[in-house]
Amino acid sequence: MPATRSSAPSAAPTALPILGGKKSSYRERVADALRAALIAGELRAGEVYSAPTLAARFGVSATPVREAMLDLAKEGLVDTVPNKGFRVTAVSEKQLDEYTHIRSLIEIPTTVRLATTADPVSLEALRPAAREIVTAAAAGDLVAYVEADIRFHLGLLALAGNAHLVEVVGDLRKRSRLYGLNALVEAGRLQDSAEEHLELLDALVDRDPEAVRRVMTRHLGHVRGLWAGH
């Protein structure tokens, strides 16, 4: 049976992020931070984590952590374990393949269309997030990588003007997670994937749909190719 993480880690508290370029409530920010750590693989599938342990990690009280974890339970990312905490749910290989397939059907054509429809100023506004991804990859900071990656991709899709599309992709990204990021860091391959964000942005600014398609197809391929260890 997986062990319960009941003692607080010695690392300094993780700063609470603001994801997706939106202002969030405190509870939402706690949920974002927990979600980023889960997606990055720092909270591991099958293990049980107590609210006090997670609260110490993020430098907050246990109450907003419990509330945030209940939100994550509704998303299917964790299960409640009575009197112990929350168990991170596992995602099967079949589920990962299905999530990635759906993402490719949505994200690739939507991003390709942005090459001819998006305002160049709005595209350039995403460059700081793209650079943050590269910086986080170089530092091996997986949580920062995930946070910046979410801001970039959801911010890019938002330029299509379809809020429901952004919501659907955001949910798929949460559910699919990025298993294997630690292995990529150790192999020195995360940097290449990170730099594709700048390559994609350059192709969009250059109004080159075919280049956008090539980069997006390669980039999404990393989700199951590199990150999943296939």
Coordinates of N, CA and C in Angstrom, one line a residue:
M1 N 0.9 -1.2 0.0 CA 0.0 0.0 0.0 C 0.9 1.2 0.0
P2 N 0.6 2.3 -0.8 CA 1.4 3.4 -0.9 C 1.5 4.1 0.5
A3 N 2.6 4.7 0.8 CA 2.8 5.3 2.1 C 2.2 6.7 2.0
T4 N 1.7 7.1 3.2 CA 1.2 8.5 3.3 C 2.3 9.5 3.6
R5 N 2.3 10.6 2.9 CA 3.3 11.6 3.1 C 2.9 12.5 4.3
S6 N 3.3 12.2 5.5 CA 2.8 12.9 6.6 C 3.7 13.9 7.2
S7 N 5.0 13.9 6.8 CA 6.0 14.8 7.4 C 6.3 15.9 6.3
A8 N 6.5 17.2 6.8 CA 6.7 18.3 5.9 C 8.1 18.2 5.3
P9 N 8.3 18.4 4.0 CA 9.6 18.4 3.4 C 10.4 19.6 3.8
S10 N 11.7 19.5 3.7 CA 12.6 20.5 4.2 C 12.8 21.6 3.2
A11 N 12.4 21.4 2.0 CA 12.6 22.4 0.9 C 11.8 23.7 1.3
A12 N 12.2 24.8 0.7 CA 11.5 26.1 0.9 C 10.1 26.0 0.3
P13 N 9.1 26.7 0.9 CA 7.8 26.6 0.3 C 7.8 27.1 -1.2
T14 N 7.0 26.4 -2.0 CA 6.8 26.8 -3.4 C 5.9 27.9 -3.6
A15 N 6.3 28.9 -4.4 CA 5.4 30.1 -4.6 C 4.2 29.7 -5.3
L16 N 3.1 30.4 -5.0 CA 1.8 30.1 -5.7 C 1.8 30.8 -7.0
P17 N 1.5 30.1 -8.1 CA 1.5 30.6 -9.4 C 0.1 31.2 -9.8
I18 N 0.1 32.0 -10.9 CA -1.2 32.4 -11.5 C -1.1 31.9 -12.9
L19 N -1.9 30.9 -13.2 CA -1.9 30.2 -14.5 C -2.9 30.7 -15.5
G20 N -2.6 30.6 -16.7 CA -3.5 30.9 -17.8 C -3.8 32.4 -18.0
G21 N -2.9 33.2 -17.4 CA -3.0 34.7 -17.7 C -4.3 35.3 -17.1
K22 N -4.8 34.7 -16.0 CA -6.0 35.2 -15.4 C -5.8 35.5 -13.9
K23 N -6.5 36.4 -13.3 CA -6.5 36.6 -11.9 C -7.3 35.5 -11.2
S24 N -6.7 35.0 -10.2 CA -7.4 33.9 -9.5 C -7.6 34.2 -8.0
S25 N -8.6 33.4 -7.4 CA -8.8 33.5 -6.0 C -7.6 32.7 -5.3
Y26 N -7.5 33.0 -4.0 CA -6.4 32.3 -3.3 C -6.6 30.8 -3.4
R27 N -7.8 30.3 -3.3 CA -8.0 28.8 -3.4 C -7.6 28.3 -4.8
E28 N -8.0 29.1 -5.8 CA -7.6 28.7 -7.2 C -6.1 28.7 -7.3
R29 N -5.4 29.6 -6.7 CA -3.9 29.7 -6.8 C -3.3 28.5 -6.1
V30 N -3.9 28.1 -5.0 CA -3.4 26.9 -4.3 C -3.6 25.7 -5.2
A31 N -4.8 25.6 -5.8 CA -5.1 24.5 -6.7 C -4.2 24.4 -7.9
D32 N -3.9 25.6 -8.4 CA -3.0 25.7 -9.6 C -1.6 25.2 -9.2
A33 N -1.1 25.6 -8.0 CA 0.2 25.1 -7.6 C 0.2 23.6 -7.4
L34 N -0.8 23.1 -6.7 CA -0.9 21.6 -6.5 C -1.0 20.9 -7.9
R35 N -1.8 21.5 -8.8 CA -2.0 20.8 -10.1 C -0.7 20.8 -10.9
A36 N 0.1 21.9 -10.8 CA 1.3 22.0 -11.5 C 2.3 21.0 -11.0
A37 N 2.4 20.8 -9.7 CA 3.3 19.8 -9.1 C 2.8 18.4 -9.4
L38 N 1.5 18.2 -9.5 CA 1.0 16.9 -9.9 C 1.3 16.6 -11.4
I39 N 1.1 17.6 -12.3 CA 1.3 17.4 -13.7 C 2.8 17.1 -14.0
A40 N 3.7 17.8 -13.2 CA 5.1 17.7 -13.4 C 5.6 16.4 -12.8
G41 N 4.8 15.7 -12.1 CA 5.2 14.4 -11.6 C 5.8 14.5 -10.2
E42 N 5.8 15.7 -9.6 CA 6.4 15.8 -8.2 C 5.4 15.2 -7.2
L43 N 4.2 15.1 -7.5 CA 3.2 14.4 -6.6 C 2.9 13.1 -7.4
R44 N 3.3 12.0 -6.9 CA 3.3 10.7 -7.7 C 2.0 9.9 -7.6
A45 N 1.7 9.3 -8.7 CA 0.5 8.5 -8.8 C 0.5 7.4 -7.8
G46 N -0.6 7.1 -7.1 CA -0.7 6.0 -6.2 C -0.3 6.4 -4.8
E47 N 0.4 7.5 -4.6 CA 0.8 7.9 -3.2 C -0.2 8.8 -2.6
V48 N -0.3 8.7 -1.3 CA -1.3 9.5 -0.5 C -0.6 10.7 0.2
Y49 N -1.1 11.8 0.1 CA -0.5 13.1 0.6 C -1.5 13.7 1.6
S50 N -1.1 14.1 2.8 CA -1.9 14.7 3.7 C -2.0 16.2 3.4
A51 N -3.1 16.8 3.8 CA -3.2 18.3 3.6 C -2.2 19.1 4.4
P52 N -1.8 18.7 5.7 CA -0.8 19.4 6.4 C 0.6 19.4 5.7
T53 N 0.9 18.2 5.1 CA 2.2 18.1 4.4 C 2.2 19.0 3.2
L54 N 1.2 19.0 2.4 CA 1.1 19.9 1.2 C 1.0 21.3 1.6
A55 N 0.4 21.6 2.7 CA 0.3 23.0 3.2 C 1.7 23.5 3.5
A56 N 2.5 22.7 4.2 CA 3.9 23.1 4.5 C 4.7 23.3 3.3
R57 N 4.5 22.5 2.3 CA 5.2 22.6 1.0 C 5.0 23.9 0.3
F58 N 3.7 24.4 0.4 CA 3.4 25.6 -0.3 C 3.3 26.8 0.6
G59 N 3.6 26.7 1.9 CA 3.6 27.8 2.8 C 2.3 28.4 3.1
V60 N 1.2 27.5 3.1 CA -0.1 28.0 3.4 C -0.7 27.2 4.5
S61 N -1.9 27.5 4.9 CA -2.6 26.7 5.9 C -3.3 25.5 5.3
A62 N -3.7 24.5 6.1 CA -4.2 23.3 5.6 C -5.6 23.5 4.9
T63 N -6.3 24.4 5.4 CA -7.7 24.6 4.9 C -7.8 24.8 3.4
P64 N -7.1 25.8 2.9 CA -7.2 26.0 1.4 C -6.6 24.9 0.6
V65 N -5.7 24.1 1.2 CA -5.2 22.9 0.5 C -6.3 21.9 0.4
R66 N -7.0 21.6 1.5 CA -8.1 20.7 1.5 C -9.1 21.1 0.5
E67 N -9.5 22.3 0.5 CA -10.5 22.8 -0.5 C -10.0 22.7 -1.9
A68 N -8.7 23.0 -2.2 CA -8.1 22.9 -3.5 C -8.1 21.4 -3.9
M69 N -7.7 20.5 -3.0 CA -7.6 19.1 -3.4 C -9.0 18.5 -3.7
L70 N -10.0 19.1 -3.1 CA -11.4 18.6 -3.4 C -11.7 19.1 -4.8
D71 N -11.2 20.2 -5.2 CA -11.4 20.7 -6.6 C -10.7 19.7 -7.6
L72 N -9.5 19.3 -7.2 CA -8.7 18.4 -8.1 C -9.4 17.0 -8.1
A73 N -10.1 16.6 -7.0 CA -10.8 15.4 -7.0 C -12.0 15.4 -8.0
K74 N -12.6 16.5 -8.1 CA -13.7 16.7 -9.1 C -13.2 16.5 -10.5
E75 N -11.9 16.9 -10.7 CA -11.3 16.8 -12.0 C -10.7 15.4 -12.3
G76 N -10.8 14.5 -11.3 CA -10.3 13.2 -11.4 C -8.8 13.0 -11.3
L77 N -8.2 14.0 -10.7 CA -6.7 14.0 -10.6 C -6.3 13.3 -9.3
V78 N -7.2 13.4 -8.2 CA -6.9 12.7 -7.0 C -8.2 12.1 -6.4
D79 N -8.0 11.1 -5.5 CA -9.1 10.5 -4.8 C -9.0 10.8 -3.3
T80 N -10.1 11.0 -2.7 CA -10.1 11.2 -1.2 C -9.9 9.9 -0.5
V81 N -8.9 9.9 0.5 CA -8.7 8.8 1.3 C -9.1 9.2 2.7
P82 N -10.2 8.7 3.3 CA -10.7 9.1 4.6 C -9.7 9.0 5.7
N83 N -9.6 10.1 6.5 CA -8.6 10.2 7.6 C -7.2 10.1 7.2
K84 N -6.8 10.2 5.9 CA -5.4 10.2 5.5 C -5.0 11.3 4.6
G85 N -5.9 11.6 3.6 CA -5.5 12.7 2.7 C -6.1 12.4 1.3
F86 N -5.2 12.5 0.3 CA -5.6 12.4 -1.0 C -4.6 11.5 -1.8
R87 N -5.1 10.6 -2.6 CA -4.3 9.7 -3.4 C -4.3 10.2 -4.8
V88 N -3.1 10.4 -5.4 CA -3.0 10.8 -6.8 C -3.4 9.7 -7.7
T89 N -4.3 9.9 -8.6 CA -4.8 8.9 -9.5 C -3.8 8.6 -10.6
A90 N -3.8 7.3 -11.0 CA -3.0 6.9 -12.1 C -3.7 7.1 -13.4
V91 N -2.9 7.3 -14.5 CA -3.5 7.4 -15.8 C -2.9 6.3 -16.7
S92 N -3.8 5.5 -17.3 CA -3.3 4.4 -18.1 C -2.7 4.9 -19.4
E93 N -1.9 4.0 -20.0 CA -1.3 4.3 -21.3 C -2.3 4.6 -22.4
K94 N -3.4 3.8 -22.3 CA -4.5 4.0 -23.3 C -5.2 5.4 -23.1
Q95 N -5.4 5.8 -21.8 CA -5.9 7.1 -21.6 C -5.0 8.2 -22.1
L96 N -3.7 8.1 -21.9 CA -2.8 9.1 -22.3 C -2.8 9.2 -23.9
D97 N -2.9 8.0 -24.5 CA -2.9 8.1 -26.0 C -4.2 8.8 -26.5
E98 N -5.3 8.5 -25.8 CA -6.6 9.1 -26.2 C -6.6 10.6 -26.0
Y99 N -6.1 11.0 -24.8 CA -6.0 12.4 -24.5 C -5.2 13.2 -25.6
T100 N -4.0 12.6 -25.9 CA -3.1 13.2 -26.8 C -3.7 13.3 -28.2
H101 N -4.4 12.2 -28.6 CA -5.1 12.2 -29.9 C -6.1 13.3 -30.0
I102 N -6.9 13.5 -29.0 CA -7.9 14.5 -29.0 C -7.2 15.9 -29.0
R103 N -6.2 16.1 -28.3 CA -5.5 17.4 -28.3 C -4.9 17.7 -29.7
S104 N -4.4 16.7 -30.4 CA -3.9 16.9 -31.7 C -5.0 17.3 -32.7
L105 N -6.2 16.7 -32.5 CA -7.3 17.1 -33.4 C -7.7 18.5 -33.2
I106 N -7.6 19.0 -32.0 CA -8.0 20.4 -31.6 C -6.9 21.4 -31.8
E107 N -5.7 21.1 -31.2 CA -4.7 22.1 -31.1 C -4.0 22.4 -32.4
I108 N -3.7 21.4 -33.2 CA -2.9 21.6 -34.4 C -3.7 22.5 -35.4
P109 N -4.9 22.1 -35.8 CA -5.6 23.0 -36.8 C -5.9 24.4 -36.3
T110 N -6.2 24.5 -35.0 CA -6.5 25.8 -34.4 C -5.2 26.7 -34.4
T111 N -4.1 26.1 -34.1 CA -2.9 26.9 -34.1 C -2.4 27.2 -35.5
V112 N -2.6 26.3 -36.4 CA -2.3 26.6 -37.8 C -3.1 27.8 -38.3
R113 N -4.4 27.9 -38.0 CA -5.3 29.0 -38.4 C -4.8 30.3 -37.8
L114 N -4.2 30.3 -36.7 CA -3.7 31.5 -36.0 C -2.6 32.1 -36.8
A115 N -1.9 31.3 -37.7 CA -0.8 31.9 -38.5 C -1.3 32.9 -39.4
T116 N -2.6 32.9 -39.8 CA -3.2 33.9 -40.7 C -4.2 34.8 -40.1
T117 N -4.6 34.5 -38.8 CA -5.6 35.3 -38.2 C -5.2 36.1 -37.0
A118 N -4.2 35.6 -36.3 CA -3.8 36.2 -35.0 C -3.1 37.6 -35.2
D119 N -3.4 38.5 -34.3 CA -2.7 39.8 -34.3 C -1.3 39.6 -33.9
P120 N -0.3 40.1 -34.7 CA 1.1 39.9 -34.3 C 1.5 40.5 -32.9
V121 N 0.8 41.5 -32.5 CA 1.1 42.1 -31.2 C 0.7 41.1 -30.1
S122 N -0.5 40.5 -30.3 CA -0.9 39.5 -29.3 C 0.0 38.3 -29.3
L123 N 0.5 37.9 -30.5 CA 1.5 36.8 -30.5 C 2.7 37.1 -29.8
E124 N 3.3 38.3 -30.0 CA 4.5 38.7 -29.3 C 4.3 38.8 -27.8
A125 N 3.1 39.1 -27.4 CA 2.8 39.1 -25.9 C 3.1 37.8 -25.2
L126 N 3.1 36.7 -26.0 CA 3.3 35.4 -25.5 C 4.8 35.0 -25.4
R127 N 5.7 35.9 -26.0 CA 7.1 35.5 -26.0 C 7.7 35.4 -24.6
P128 N 7.4 36.3 -23.7 CA 7.9 36.1 -22.3 C 7.6 34.8 -21.7
A129 N 6.4 34.3 -21.9 CA 6.1 32.9 -21.4 C 6.9 31.9 -22.1
A130 N 7.1 32.0 -23.4 CA 7.9 31.1 -24.2 C 9.4 31.1 -23.6
R131 N 9.9 32.2 -23.3 CA 11.2 32.3 -22.8 C 11.3 31.8 -21.4
E132 N 10.3 31.9 -20.6 CA 10.2 31.3 -19.2 C 10.3 29.8 -19.3
I133 N 9.7 29.2 -20.3 CA 9.7 27.8 -20.5 C 11.1 27.3 -20.8
V134 N 11.8 28.1 -21.6 CA 13.2 27.7 -21.9 C 14.1 27.9 -20.7
T135 N 13.9 28.9 -19.9 CA 14.7 29.2 -18.7 C 14.4 28.1 -17.7
A136 N 13.1 27.7 -17.5 CA 12.8 26.7 -16.5 C 13.4 25.3 -17.0
A137 N 13.4 25.0 -18.3 CA 14.0 23.8 -18.7 C 15.5 23.8 -18.4
A138 N 16.2 24.9 -18.7 CA 17.6 25.0 -18.4 C 17.9 24.7 -17.0
A139 N 17.0 25.2 -16.1 CA 17.2 25.1 -14.7 C 16.7 23.8 -14.1
G140 N 16.0 23.0 -14.9 CA 15.5 21.8 -14.4 C 14.3 22.0 -13.5
D141 N 13.7 23.1 -13.5 CA 12.6 23.5 -12.7 C 11.3 23.0 -13.3
L142 N 10.8 21.8 -13.0 CA 9.7 21.2 -13.7 C 8.3 21.9 -13.4
V143 N 8.2 22.4 -12.1 CA 6.9 23.1 -11.8 C 6.8 24.4 -12.6
A144 N 7.9 25.1 -12.6 CA 8.0 26.4 -13.3 C 7.8 26.1 -14.8
Y145 N 8.3 25.1 -15.3 CA 8.1 24.7 -16.7 C 6.7 24.5 -17.0
V146 N 6.0 23.7 -16.2 CA 4.6 23.4 -16.4 C 3.7 24.7 -16.3
E147 N 4.0 25.5 -15.3 CA 3.3 26.8 -15.2 C 3.4 27.6 -16.4
A148 N 4.6 27.8 -16.9 CA 4.8 28.7 -18.1 C 4.2 28.0 -19.3
D149 N 4.3 26.7 -19.4 CA 3.8 26.0 -20.6 C 2.3 26.1 -20.7
I150 N 1.6 26.0 -19.5 CA 0.2 26.2 -19.5 C -0.2 27.6 -20.0
R151 N 0.5 28.6 -19.4 CA 0.2 30.0 -19.8 C 0.4 30.2 -21.3
F152 N 1.5 29.7 -21.8 CA 1.8 29.9 -23.2 C 0.7 29.2 -24.1
H153 N 0.5 27.9 -23.9 CA -0.4 27.2 -24.8 C -1.9 27.6 -24.7
L154 N -2.4 27.8 -23.5 CA -3.8 28.3 -23.3 C -3.9 29.7 -23.8
G155 N -2.9 30.5 -23.5 CA -2.9 31.9 -24.0 C -2.9 32.0 -25.5
L156 N -2.2 31.1 -26.2 CA -2.2 31.0 -27.6 C -3.5 30.6 -28.2
L157 N -4.1 29.5 -27.6 CA -5.4 29.1 -28.1 C -6.5 30.1 -27.8
A158 N -6.3 30.9 -26.8 CA -7.3 31.9 -26.5 C -7.4 32.9 -27.6
L159 N -6.4 33.1 -28.4 CA -6.4 34.0 -29.5 C -7.4 33.6 -30.6
A160 N -7.8 32.3 -30.6 CA -8.8 31.9 -31.5 C -10.2 32.4 -31.2
G161 N -10.4 32.9 -30.0 CA -11.7 33.5 -29.6 C -12.7 32.5 -29.2
N162 N -12.3 31.2 -28.8 CA -13.3 30.2 -28.4 C -13.0 29.8 -27.0
A163 N -13.7 30.3 -26.0 CA -13.4 30.0 -24.6 C -13.6 28.6 -24.3
H164 N -14.6 27.9 -24.9 CA -14.9 26.5 -24.6 C -13.8 25.6 -25.1
L165 N -13.2 26.0 -26.3 CA -12.0 25.2 -26.8 C -10.9 25.3 -25.8
V166 N -10.6 26.5 -25.3 CA -9.5 26.6 -24.3 C -9.8 25.8 -23.0
E167 N -11.1 25.8 -22.6 CA -11.4 25.0 -21.4 C -11.2 23.5 -21.6
V168 N -11.6 23.0 -22.8 CA -11.5 21.6 -23.1 C -10.0 21.2 -23.2
V169 N -9.2 22.0 -23.8 CA -7.8 21.6 -23.9 C -7.1 21.7 -22.6
G170 N -7.5 22.7 -21.8 CA -7.0 22.9 -20.4 C -7.3 21.6 -19.6
D171 N -8.5 21.1 -19.7 CA -8.9 19.9 -19.0 C -8.1 18.7 -19.5
L172 N -7.9 18.6 -20.8 CA -7.1 17.5 -21.3 C -5.7 17.5 -20.8
R173 N -5.1 18.7 -20.8 CA -3.7 18.8 -20.3 C -3.6 18.4 -18.9
K174 N -4.6 18.8 -18.1 CA -4.6 18.4 -16.6 C -4.6 16.9 -16.5
R175 N -5.5 16.3 -17.3 CA -5.7 14.8 -17.1 C -4.5 14.0 -17.7
S176 N -3.9 14.5 -18.8 CA -2.8 13.7 -19.4 C -1.5 13.8 -18.6
R177 N -1.3 15.0 -18.0 CA -0.1 15.2 -17.2 C 1.2 15.0 -18.1
L178 N 2.3 15.2 -17.5 CA 3.6 15.1 -18.3 C 4.5 14.1 -17.6
Y179 N 4.1 12.9 -17.6 CA 5.0 11.8 -17.0 C 6.3 11.8 -17.8
G180 N 7.4 11.6 -17.0 CA 8.7 11.4 -17.6 C 9.5 12.7 -17.7
L181 N 9.0 13.8 -17.2 CA 9.7 15.1 -17.3 C 11.1 14.9 -16.6
N182 N 11.1 14.3 -15.4 CA 12.4 14.1 -14.7 C 13.4 13.4 -15.6
A183 N 12.9 12.4 -16.3 CA 13.8 11.6 -17.2 C 14.4 12.5 -18.3
L184 N 13.5 13.4 -18.8 CA 14.0 14.3 -19.8 C 15.1 15.2 -19.3
V185 N 14.9 15.7 -18.1 CA 15.9 16.6 -17.5 C 17.2 15.9 -17.4
E186 N 17.1 14.7 -16.9 CA 18.4 13.9 -16.7 C 19.1 13.6 -18.0
A187 N 18.3 13.4 -19.1 CA 18.8 13.1 -20.4 C 19.2 14.3 -21.2
G188 N 18.9 15.5 -20.6 CA 19.2 16.8 -21.3 C 18.4 17.0 -22.5
R189 N 17.2 16.4 -22.6 CA 16.3 16.6 -23.8 C 15.2 17.6 -23.6
L190 N 14.9 18.0 -22.4 CA 13.8 18.9 -22.1 C 14.0 20.3 -22.8
Q191 N 15.3 20.7 -22.9 CA 15.6 22.0 -23.5 C 15.1 22.1 -25.0
D192 N 15.3 21.0 -25.7 CA 14.9 21.0 -27.1 C 13.4 21.2 -27.2
S193 N 12.6 20.5 -26.4 CA 11.2 20.6 -26.4 C 10.8 22.1 -26.0
A194 N 11.5 22.6 -25.0 CA 11.2 24.0 -24.6 C 11.4 25.0 -25.7
E195 N 12.5 24.8 -26.4 CA 12.8 25.8 -27.5 C 11.8 25.8 -28.6
E196 N 11.1 24.7 -28.7 CA 10.1 24.6 -29.8 C 9.0 25.7 -29.6
H197 N 8.8 26.2 -28.4 CA 7.8 27.2 -28.1 C 8.2 28.5 -28.9
L198 N 9.5 28.8 -28.8 CA 10.0 30.0 -29.5 C 9.9 29.8 -31.0
E199 N 10.2 28.6 -31.5 CA 10.2 28.2 -32.9 C 8.8 28.3 -33.4
L200 N 7.8 27.9 -32.6 CA 6.4 28.0 -33.0 C 6.0 29.4 -33.1
L201 N 6.4 30.2 -32.1 CA 6.0 31.6 -32.1 C 6.6 32.4 -33.3
D202 N 7.8 32.0 -33.6 CA 8.4 32.7 -34.8 C 7.7 32.3 -36.1
A203 N 7.2 31.1 -36.2 CA 6.5 30.6 -37.4 C 5.2 31.3 -37.5
L204 N 4.5 31.5 -36.3 CA 3.2 32.3 -36.3 C 3.4 33.7 -36.7
V205 N 4.4 34.4 -36.2 CA 4.7 35.8 -36.5 C 5.0 35.9 -38.0
D206 N 5.7 34.9 -38.5 CA 6.1 34.9 -39.9 C 4.9 34.6 -40.9
R207 N 3.8 34.3 -40.3 CA 2.6 33.9 -41.1 C 2.9 32.7 -42.0
D208 N 3.5 31.6 -41.4 CA 3.9 30.5 -42.2 C 3.1 29.2 -41.6
P209 N 1.9 29.0 -42.2 CA 1.0 27.9 -41.7 C 1.7 26.5 -41.7
E210 N 2.4 26.2 -42.8 CA 3.0 24.9 -42.9 C 4.1 24.7 -41.8
A211 N 4.9 25.8 -41.6 CA 5.9 25.7 -40.5 C 5.2 25.5 -39.2
V212 N 4.1 26.2 -38.9 CA 3.4 26.0 -37.7 C 2.9 24.6 -37.5
R213 N 2.4 24.0 -38.6 CA 1.9 22.6 -38.5 C 3.0 21.7 -38.2
R214 N 4.2 21.9 -38.8 CA 5.3 21.0 -38.6 C 5.8 21.1 -37.1
V215 N 5.9 22.3 -36.6 CA 6.3 22.4 -35.2 C 5.3 21.9 -34.2
M216 N 4.0 22.2 -34.4 CA 3.0 21.7 -33.5 C 2.9 20.2 -33.5
T217 N 3.0 19.6 -34.7 CA 2.9 18.1 -34.8 C 4.1 17.5 -34.1
R218 N 5.3 18.0 -34.3 CA 6.5 17.5 -33.6 C 6.4 17.7 -32.1
H219 N 5.9 18.9 -31.7 CA 5.8 19.3 -30.3 C 4.8 18.4 -29.5
L220 N 3.6 18.2 -30.1 CA 2.7 17.3 -29.4 C 3.1 15.8 -29.4
G221 N 3.9 15.5 -30.4 CA 4.5 14.1 -30.4 C 5.3 13.8 -29.2
H222 N 5.9 14.9 -28.7 CA 6.8 14.7 -27.5 C 6.0 14.3 -26.3
V223 N 4.7 14.6 -26.3 CA 3.9 14.3 -25.1 C 3.8 12.8 -24.9
R224 N 3.7 12.0 -26.0 CA 3.7 10.5 -25.9 C 5.0 9.9 -26.3
G225 N 5.8 10.7 -27.0 CA 7.1 10.2 -27.5 C 8.2 10.3 -26.4
L226 N 8.5 11.5 -26.1 CA 9.5 11.8 -25.1 C 9.0 11.7 -23.6
W227 N 7.9 12.5 -23.4 CA 7.5 12.5 -22.0 C 7.0 11.2 -21.4
A228 N 6.3 10.4 -22.3 CA 5.8 9.2 -21.8 C 6.8 8.0 -22.0
G229 N 7.9 8.3 -22.5 CA 9.0 7.3 -22.6 C 8.7 6.3 -23.7
H230 N 7.9 6.6 -24.7 CA 7.6 5.6 -25.8 C 8.7 5.7 -26.8

